[in-house]
Coordinates of C-alpha atoms in Angstrom, one line a residue:
Chain A
M1 CA -72.4 70.1 61.9
I2 CA -68.8 70.2 61.7
E3 CA -66.5 69.4 65.4
V4 CA -63.0 69.0 65.8
I5 CA -61.7 67.8 69.0
D6 CA -58.6 67.5 70.8
V7 CA -56.7 68.1 67.2
H8 CA -52.6 67.4 67.4
K9 CA -50.7 67.8 64.4
S10 CA -46.7 67.6 64.3
F11 CA -44.9 68.1 60.7
G12 CA -41.3 66.7 62.4
E13 CA -40.4 68.5 64.7
L14 CA -42.9 71.3 64.5
Q15 CA -45.9 71.2 66.6
V16 CA -48.8 72.7 64.8
L17 CA -51.8 71.7 66.5
R18 CA -51.9 71.4 70.0
G19 CA -55.3 70.6 71.0
V20 CA -57.8 72.4 68.9
N21 CA -61.1 72.7 69.5
L22 CA -63.8 73.8 67.8
S23 CA -67.6 73.6 67.2
V24 CA -69.5 74.7 64.0
E25 CA -73.3 74.5 63.8
K26 CA -75.3 74.1 60.7
G27 CA -75.8 77.4 58.8
E28 CA -73.3 79.1 60.8
S29 CA -70.3 81.8 59.9
M30 CA -67.3 80.5 61.7
T31 CA -64.1 82.3 61.1
V32 CA -60.7 82.0 62.4
I33 CA -58.4 84.1 63.0
G34 CA -54.9 84.2 63.7
G35 CA -50.9 85.0 62.3
S36 CA -49.4 83.9 59.6
G37 CA -48.2 80.3 61.2
S38 CA -50.3 79.9 63.4
G39 CA -52.0 76.5 61.8
K40 CA -54.9 78.2 60.2
S41 CA -54.5 76.3 57.1
V42 CA -53.7 73.1 58.6
L43 CA -56.6 73.1 60.5
L44 CA -58.9 74.2 57.3
K45 CA -57.2 70.9 56.0
H46 CA -58.2 68.9 58.1
I47 CA -61.5 70.0 58.2
I48 CA -62.3 68.3 54.4
G49 CA -59.5 65.4 55.0
L50 CA -56.8 67.2 53.3
L51 CA -54.4 66.1 56.3
F52 CA -55.2 64.0 59.3
P53 CA -54.6 65.0 63.1
D54 CA -51.7 62.7 64.4
K55 CA -54.9 62.5 68.0
G56 CA -58.0 63.7 68.2
R57 CA -60.5 63.5 65.6
V58 CA -62.7 65.7 63.2
I59 CA -66.5 65.0 62.6
V60 CA -68.6 65.7 59.8
D61 CA -71.9 65.4 60.2
G62 CA -71.5 62.5 62.3
Q63 CA -69.1 60.7 60.3
S64 CA -65.6 60.7 61.7
L65 CA -62.9 61.5 58.6
N66 CA -60.5 59.0 60.6
D67 CA -62.6 56.2 60.0
L68 CA -63.6 57.1 56.1
D69 CA -61.6 55.0 53.1
E70 CA -61.2 57.0 50.2
Y71 CA -64.5 56.2 48.5
G72 CA -66.4 57.5 51.8
L73 CA -64.0 60.6 52.3
N74 CA -64.4 61.1 48.6
E75 CA -68.4 61.3 49.0
L76 CA -68.2 63.5 52.2
R77 CA -66.0 65.8 50.4
K78 CA -68.8 66.1 47.6
K79 CA -70.8 68.5 50.6
F80 CA -67.9 71.0 50.9
G81 CA -66.4 73.5 48.8
M82 CA -63.1 75.1 49.1
L83 CA -61.9 78.2 47.9
F84 CA -58.5 78.4 47.7
Q85 CA -55.9 81.1 48.8
M86 CA -54.7 81.5 44.7
A87 CA -57.4 80.2 43.3
A88 CA -55.8 76.9 42.5
L89 CA -57.7 76.9 39.3
F90 CA -56.5 74.7 37.0
D91 CA -54.3 75.9 34.0
S92 CA -55.1 74.1 31.6
L93 CA -58.9 74.2 31.3
T94 CA -61.3 77.1 30.7
V95 CA -63.0 78.9 33.0
W96 CA -66.3 76.8 32.7
E97 CA -64.6 73.9 32.6
N98 CA -63.0 75.1 35.6
V99 CA -66.6 75.2 37.5
G100 CA -67.9 72.4 36.0
F101 CA -65.1 70.4 37.3
S102 CA -66.8 68.2 39.5
L103 CA -70.1 67.4 37.6
K104 CA -68.1 66.0 34.8
Q105 CA -66.6 63.6 36.8
H106 CA -69.3 62.4 39.2
T107 CA -72.5 63.2 36.8
N108 CA -73.9 62.0 33.5
L109 CA -74.5 65.6 32.4
S110 CA -73.3 66.6 29.1
D111 CA -71.3 69.5 28.4
E112 CA -74.0 71.6 27.1
E113 CA -75.7 71.3 30.8
I114 CA -72.5 71.5 32.3
R115 CA -71.2 74.3 30.7
K116 CA -75.0 76.1 31.5
I117 CA -75.2 75.3 35.5
A118 CA -71.1 76.5 34.8
T119 CA -72.6 80.2 33.5
E120 CA -75.6 80.0 36.2
K121 CA -73.2 79.6 38.6
L122 CA -70.7 82.5 37.1
A123 CA -73.6 84.4 37.0
L124 CA -74.0 84.3 40.7
V125 CA -70.8 84.9 42.1
G126 CA -71.1 88.2 39.5
L127 CA -69.0 87.3 36.3
K128 CA -70.2 87.1 32.7
D129 CA -68.9 86.4 29.5
V130 CA -65.6 84.7 31.0
E131 CA -66.7 81.3 29.9
D132 CA -64.1 80.8 27.6
K133 CA -61.3 82.1 28.7
M134 CA -58.5 80.6 30.3
P135 CA -57.4 80.9 34.4
A136 CA -54.2 83.0 32.9
E137 CA -56.5 85.4 31.4
L138 CA -58.3 86.7 34.1
S139 CA -57.5 89.3 37.1
G140 CA -56.9 88.1 41.2
G141 CA -60.3 89.0 42.0
M142 CA -62.2 87.0 38.9
K143 CA -59.8 84.2 39.6
K144 CA -61.5 84.2 43.3
R145 CA -64.7 84.4 42.0
V146 CA -64.5 81.7 39.6
G147 CA -62.9 79.6 42.0
L148 CA -66.3 80.7 44.5
A149 CA -68.2 78.9 41.2
R150 CA -66.4 75.8 41.3
A151 CA -66.8 75.9 45.1
I152 CA -70.7 76.2 44.7
C153 CA -71.3 74.5 42.0
M154 CA -72.5 70.6 42.9
D155 CA -74.5 72.7 45.2
A156 CA -72.2 72.2 48.4
A157 CA -73.3 72.5 52.0
I158 CA -70.5 73.3 53.6
I159 CA -67.7 75.9 52.0
L160 CA -64.4 76.2 53.4
Y161 CA -62.4 79.6 52.5
D162 CA -58.9 79.7 52.8
E163 CA -57.7 83.3 53.4
P164 CA -60.4 84.9 50.6
T165 CA -59.3 88.3 50.3
T166 CA -55.3 88.3 50.3
G167 CA -53.9 89.9 47.4
L168 CA -56.7 91.7 46.8
D169 CA -57.6 95.6 46.6
P170 CA -59.2 96.5 49.0
I171 CA -62.4 97.0 47.2
A172 CA -62.0 94.2 45.3
A173 CA -62.0 92.2 48.6
D174 CA -64.8 93.7 50.1
A175 CA -67.0 92.8 47.1
I176 CA -65.3 89.3 47.9
N177 CA -67.0 89.7 51.7
D178 CA -69.9 90.3 50.0
L179 CA -70.3 87.9 47.7
I180 CA -69.5 85.3 51.1
V181 CA -72.3 87.3 52.6
D182 CA -75.0 87.4 49.8
L183 CA -74.4 83.2 48.7
R184 CA -74.9 82.6 52.7
K185 CA -77.9 84.1 52.3
K186 CA -78.9 82.5 49.1
L187 CA -77.5 79.1 49.5
G188 CA -78.1 78.7 53.2
V189 CA -74.5 77.1 53.7
T190 CA -72.3 76.5 56.7
S191 CA -69.1 78.0 55.9
V192 CA -65.6 78.4 57.6
T193 CA -63.2 81.1 56.8
I194 CA -59.6 81.3 57.8
T195 CA -58.0 84.9 58.0
H196 CA -56.2 87.5 59.2
D197 CA -58.0 90.3 57.7
M198 CA -60.2 91.4 60.3
H199 CA -63.0 94.1 58.3
S200 CA -63.3 90.5 56.8
A201 CA -63.8 88.8 59.6
Y202 CA -66.6 91.4 61.3
K203 CA -68.2 91.1 58.2
I204 CA -69.0 87.5 57.2
S205 CA -68.7 86.3 60.9
D206 CA -71.4 84.9 63.3
R207 CA -68.9 83.8 65.3
I208 CA -65.1 84.4 65.2
A209 CA -62.0 82.4 67.0
M210 CA -58.7 83.1 67.5
L211 CA -56.2 80.2 67.2
Y212 CA -52.5 80.8 68.6
K213 CA -49.9 79.0 69.3
G214 CA -51.7 75.2 67.9
E215 CA -55.1 76.2 70.2
I216 CA -57.5 78.1 70.2
L217 CA -57.4 80.8 72.4
E218 CA -61.1 82.8 72.4
I219 CA -63.9 82.8 70.4
G220 CA -67.4 84.5 70.2
T221 CA -69.3 86.7 68.1
P222 CA -67.6 89.8 66.3
D223 CA -69.4 91.9 69.2
Q224 CA -67.5 90.1 72.0
I225 CA -63.9 89.5 70.4
R226 CA -64.2 93.6 69.8
D227 CA -64.5 93.8 73.4
T228 CA -61.8 91.2 74.2
K229 CA -60.6 91.6 77.9
N230 CA -57.2 88.9 76.8
P231 CA -54.4 91.0 75.7
I232 CA -53.1 88.7 72.7
V233 CA -56.7 89.0 71.0
H234 CA -56.7 92.1 71.5
Q235 CA -53.3 92.7 70.2
F236 CA -54.4 90.8 67.1
I237 CA -57.5 92.8 66.2
T238 CA -56.2 95.8 66.8
G239 CA -53.0 95.1 64.5
S240 CA -50.8 96.6 67.2
A241 CA -47.2 96.0 67.0
V242 CA -47.0 95.9 70.5
G243 CA -47.8 93.4 72.9
P244 CA -47.6 89.9 73.8
I245 CA -47.6 88.7 70.1
T246 CA -44.0 89.5 68.5
A247 CA -43.4 89.9 65.0
E248 CA -41.1 86.7 63.7
Chain B
M1 CA -4.8 65.5 74.1
A2 CA -7.2 68.4 72.1
S3 CA -6.2 67.3 69.1
A4 CA -7.5 63.5 69.7
V5 CA -10.9 64.8 71.0
E6 CA -11.2 66.9 67.9
S7 CA -10.2 64.5 65.4
R8 CA -13.0 62.1 67.1
G9 CA -15.2 64.9 66.7
F10 CA -14.7 65.0 63.2
I11 CA -14.9 61.6 62.7
N12 CA -18.5 61.6 64.4
N13 CA -19.2 64.3 62.2
V14 CA -18.9 62.2 59.1
L15 CA -20.8 59.3 60.1
E16 CA -23.7 60.8 61.2
T17 CA -23.6 62.9 58.0
V18 CA -22.4 59.8 56.6
G19 CA -25.9 57.4 58.2
R20 CA -28.4 60.9 57.6
R21 CA -27.8 60.9 53.8
T22 CA -28.1 57.0 53.4
S23 CA -30.9 56.7 56.0
S24 CA -32.6 59.4 53.3
V25 CA -31.6 57.7 50.4
F26 CA -33.6 54.5 51.4
V27 CA -36.5 56.4 53.2
E28 CA -37.0 57.6 49.2
I29 CA -36.5 54.4 47.6
G30 CA -39.2 53.1 49.9
A31 CA -41.3 56.5 49.5
V32 CA -41.2 55.7 45.2
L33 CA -41.8 51.7 46.0
I34 CA -45.0 53.1 47.7
F35 CA -45.7 55.5 45.0
L36 CA -45.4 52.7 42.4
G37 CA -48.1 50.5 44.6
Q38 CA -50.1 53.4 44.3
T39 CA -50.3 54.0 41.0
L40 CA -50.3 50.6 39.7
R41 CA -53.6 50.2 42.1
W42 CA -55.3 53.0 40.6
T43 CA -53.8 52.2 37.1
V44 CA -56.3 48.9 37.2
S45 CA -59.1 50.1 39.0
P46 CA -61.6 51.9 37.3
P47 CA -62.2 54.6 36.1
F48 CA -59.8 55.2 33.6
Y49 CA -59.1 58.7 32.1
W50 CA -58.7 58.1 28.4
K51 CA -59.1 61.2 27.2
S52 CA -56.4 62.4 29.5
A53 CA -54.2 59.2 28.7
L54 CA -54.6 60.1 25.1
K55 CA -53.5 63.5 25.3
Q56 CA -50.5 62.4 27.3
M57 CA -49.9 60.1 24.4
E58 CA -49.3 62.9 22.2
M59 CA -47.2 64.9 24.1
I60 CA -45.0 62.4 25.6
G61 CA -44.9 60.9 22.2
V62 CA -45.9 62.7 19.5
D63 CA -43.9 65.4 20.4
S64 CA -40.8 63.5 21.1
V65 CA -40.5 61.5 17.7
P66 CA -38.4 64.8 16.5
V67 CA -35.9 64.6 19.3
V68 CA -35.3 60.3 18.9
L69 CA -35.5 60.0 15.0
T70 CA -32.3 63.0 15.3
T71 CA -30.9 60.7 18.3
A72 CA -31.6 57.4 16.6
L73 CA -30.3 58.7 12.7
S74 CA -27.0 60.3 14.0
T75 CA -25.6 57.2 16.1
G76 CA -26.6 54.3 13.7
M77 CA -24.7 56.4 11.1
V78 CA -22.0 57.7 13.8
L79 CA -21.6 53.9 14.9
A80 CA -21.3 52.3 11.0
L81 CA -19.0 55.0 10.9
Q82 CA -16.6 54.1 13.0
S83 CA -17.2 50.1 13.3
Y84 CA -16.1 50.2 9.8
T85 CA -12.9 51.7 10.9
G86 CA -12.1 49.1 13.2
F87 CA -13.2 45.7 11.4
K88 CA -11.5 47.4 7.7
R89 CA -8.4 46.2 10.0
F90 CA -9.4 42.4 9.9
G91 CA -11.3 42.3 7.1
A92 CA -15.0 42.4 8.3
E93 CA -16.5 45.3 6.6
T94 CA -19.0 42.9 5.8
L95 CA -20.2 42.3 9.9
I96 CA -21.3 46.2 9.9
G97 CA -24.7 46.1 9.5
T98 CA -24.8 43.2 12.1
V99 CA -23.1 45.4 14.9
V100 CA -25.3 48.2 13.8
S101 CA -28.7 45.8 14.0
L102 CA -27.6 44.6 17.1
S103 CA -27.0 47.1 18.9
M104 CA -29.5 49.4 17.9
T105 CA -31.7 46.3 19.2
R106 CA -30.3 45.4 22.1
E107 CA -28.8 48.4 23.7
L108 CA -28.8 51.6 21.8
G109 CA -32.3 52.5 21.0
P110 CA -33.9 51.8 24.4
V111 CA -31.4 53.4 26.2
L112 CA -31.2 56.3 23.9
T113 CA -34.9 56.6 23.5
G114 CA -35.1 56.6 27.1
L115 CA -32.9 59.4 27.9
M116 CA -34.1 61.6 25.4
V117 CA -37.6 60.9 26.7
A118 CA -36.4 61.5 30.2
G119 CA -34.8 64.4 29.7
R120 CA -38.0 66.2 27.2
A121 CA -41.4 64.3 28.8
G122 CA -40.2 63.3 32.2
A123 CA -38.7 66.7 32.7
S124 CA -42.0 68.5 31.8
M125 CA -44.0 66.0 33.7
A126 CA -42.4 66.9 37.2
A127 CA -42.4 70.8 36.1
E128 CA -46.0 70.4 35.5
L129 CA -47.3 68.3 38.4
G130 CA -44.5 70.2 40.9
T131 CA -46.4 74.0 39.7
M132 CA -49.8 72.2 40.2
R133 CA -48.9 71.0 44.0
V134 CA -47.0 73.9 44.8
T135 CA -50.4 76.5 43.5
E136 CA -52.8 73.7 45.4
Q137 CA -54.1 72.4 42.4
I138 CA -53.4 68.9 43.6
D139 CA -55.0 69.8 46.7
A140 CA -58.3 71.2 44.6
L141 CA -58.8 67.9 42.7
S142 CA -59.0 65.9 46.5
T143 CA -61.6 68.7 47.8
L144 CA -63.7 68.5 44.6
A145 CA -63.7 64.2 45.1
T146 CA -61.5 63.0 42.7
N147 CA -58.3 61.3 43.2
P148 CA -55.2 63.0 42.1
M149 CA -53.3 59.7 41.5
K150 CA -56.1 58.1 39.1
Y151 CA -56.5 62.1 37.2
L152 CA -53.3 62.7 37.2
V153 CA -50.6 59.8 37.3
V154 CA -52.0 56.8 35.7
P155 CA -52.5 58.6 32.5
R156 CA -49.1 59.9 32.3
F157 CA -47.5 56.4 33.7
V158 CA -49.8 54.7 31.5
A159 CA -48.4 56.9 28.5
S160 CA -45.3 56.9 29.0
T161 CA -45.0 53.1 29.1
V162 CA -46.5 53.0 26.1
M163 CA -45.0 55.4 23.6
M164 CA -41.8 54.5 25.3
F165 CA -42.5 51.1 23.3
F166 CA -43.6 52.7 20.3
L167 CA -40.7 55.2 20.1
T168 CA -38.0 52.5 20.4
V169 CA -39.7 50.9 17.8
L170 CA -39.1 53.6 16.1
G171 CA -35.6 54.3 17.0
M172 CA -34.3 51.0 16.1
I173 CA -35.8 51.3 12.4
T174 CA -34.2 54.9 12.0
G175 CA -30.9 53.8 13.5
I176 CA -30.7 50.8 11.0
A177 CA -31.5 52.8 8.4
G178 CA -29.0 55.2 9.3
G179 CA -26.5 52.6 9.5
Y180 CA -27.2 50.8 6.3
F181 CA -27.2 54.6 4.9
V182 CA -23.3 54.8 5.9
G183 CA -22.7 51.7 5.6
V184 CA -23.6 51.0 1.4
K185 CA -24.3 54.5 -0.1
V186 CA -21.1 56.7 1.9
L187 CA -19.0 53.6 2.6
G188 CA -19.9 50.9 -0.4
T189 CA -20.4 47.8 1.3
N190 CA -22.7 45.3 -0.9
P191 CA -25.8 46.5 -0.1
V192 CA -27.1 42.6 0.2
T193 CA -24.9 41.5 2.2
Y194 CA -25.0 44.5 4.4
I195 CA -28.7 43.3 4.7
D196 CA -28.1 39.5 4.6
N197 CA -25.8 39.9 7.8
S198 CA -28.5 42.0 9.5
I199 CA -30.7 39.8 8.5
N200 CA -29.2 37.1 9.7
Y201 CA -27.6 37.6 13.0
T202 CA -30.4 39.5 14.2
E203 CA -33.4 37.5 16.2
V204 CA -36.5 38.1 17.2
K205 CA -35.7 37.5 20.8
D206 CA -32.5 40.4 20.5
I207 CA -35.5 42.9 19.3
W208 CA -38.1 42.0 22.3
F209 CA -34.9 42.4 24.5
G210 CA -34.8 45.6 23.6
L211 CA -38.6 46.4 23.8
I212 CA -39.4 45.0 27.2
K213 CA -36.0 47.2 27.6
A214 CA -38.5 50.1 26.5
L215 CA -41.4 49.0 28.6
V216 CA -39.2 49.3 31.5
F217 CA -37.7 52.5 30.9
G218 CA -41.1 54.4 29.8
A219 CA -42.6 53.4 33.1
V220 CA -39.3 54.5 34.6
V221 CA -40.0 57.8 33.4
G222 CA -43.4 58.0 33.7
L223 CA -43.4 57.0 37.3
I224 CA -40.3 59.8 38.7
G225 CA -41.6 62.3 37.1
C226 CA -44.7 61.9 38.5
Y227 CA -43.1 61.0 42.0
K228 CA -40.6 64.2 41.8
G229 CA -43.4 66.7 40.9
F230 CA -46.2 65.2 42.9
N231 CA -43.6 65.7 46.0
T232 CA -42.7 68.8 45.1
E233 CA -42.0 71.6 47.7
G234 CA -41.4 75.1 48.3
G235 CA -42.0 77.0 45.1
A236 CA -40.2 78.0 42.2
E237 CA -37.3 76.7 43.7
G238 CA -38.9 72.9 44.6
V239 CA -40.5 73.2 41.0
G240 CA -36.6 73.6 39.6
K241 CA -35.6 70.8 42.0
A242 CA -38.2 68.6 41.4
T243 CA -37.6 69.1 37.6
T244 CA -33.9 68.2 37.6
G245 CA -34.8 65.4 39.9
A246 CA -37.0 64.0 38.1
V247 CA -34.4 63.9 34.9
V248 CA -31.1 62.9 36.8
V249 CA -33.0 59.7 38.5
S250 CA -34.4 58.9 35.6
C251 CA -31.5 58.1 33.3
M252 CA -29.5 57.1 36.6
L253 CA -32.6 54.1 37.2
I254 CA -32.9 54.0 33.0
L255 CA -28.5 53.3 32.6
I256 CA -28.1 51.3 36.2
L257 CA -31.7 48.9 34.7
D258 CA -30.3 48.4 31.5
Y259 CA -27.3 46.4 32.9
F260 CA -29.5 44.0 35.5
I261 CA -32.0 43.7 32.6
S262 CA -29.7 42.6 29.8
A263 CA -27.9 40.5 32.2
L264 CA -31.1 39.1 33.0
L265 CA -32.5 38.4 29.2
W266 CA -28.8 37.8 28.0

């Protein structure tokens, strides 16, 4: 469903991705782990066409993102939902307007119908009676849930999660993990998550890929990653300060 | 010998710095022109976000009315007072009306309105879009298959251009009224002569010159405010820099373009 082929990306002198290869099957939950500044967010932005590679290709459902024009790219993006690290809710819109934003832009549904669908999606992520609140009135965990409801509002086939548990307390973080697993079961979506939270990675993933210095260092099931022989991956997943990776 | 090498090194450093800064200025100008091209392209392609444009017209236009009225009124009154002092020395007090009318229509109406709107609405646009950029709201729009240029920039650009026109008309009228009040009520100039001189020496083309300037200044404020906000980097500090940059660049462009438009429409 998603193929990342030999993707290179630099920003000025800084080379962030150095030939990333990654393949995600339909219905699979793939998690990319890696330290801060390893290029995880840059990789995720390539998958949805917010960034384009200097070299290499990203193919989604057989379509190469490099070859699409503005219209084609927007049509493809309708298959995606994305949960941002800080939720990225629109400050000036209420919760239901945020959730139903895509429906308002891309369908002829009335405001009443959009509100009804938004309420259903909010219920799916465990939120009630928040439709008329503004994003500033919500807690961090609630914002993430609203962001998730917005991501699934157009019945996306692929959901991208950018650090879904960052900034949340352990209980709220685990609730988000449960929600990701639950949504996948209910909706059968393909998902790509980037995180450095190993508890989350083990819980939500079919496969885990470790991104290090702009390349995929190792890829495998959660059990295979737990039993890795690679000292870099081992150091990262155990969270040890001693090893080949040095803190920046 | 060592001193010659040091001074050559110093000169090289200065030249390198000047070269780098000059190059970055041209890169920035190029980026603004590309941004303008994209904005114009998306302005003429459907769909158009009318509701958003009307909301921006209210924020940029209606909310700027008090500041424009105050500035124009004060300027018209001061202009009458100062020109009276000068004209009285050679017995030409009756020409105060002409000076106020011509100044307000051709020059001060559009320029002062432009500067005031740049300070108020241009800064607000840059801060709002800058915050949306650093909190990933602009990326979120793209992921929701909505073009951020169309959704955010075009309504602000159109609203700024259109509302600057109407605010300038308001500024011109208020400034002239302020001048009349001081000239006639305070300084005792004959009202009929004052109005006659104002009307007889002010042509319709003077008003149009001012309004053409207003349209250009409105486009500049909208374009620079959105450009700076859209390209914000680096969190809260970046938003601050974008906001300051939007006001400074807009004001400088208004003053520079004012000369060239005046020279062109002479």
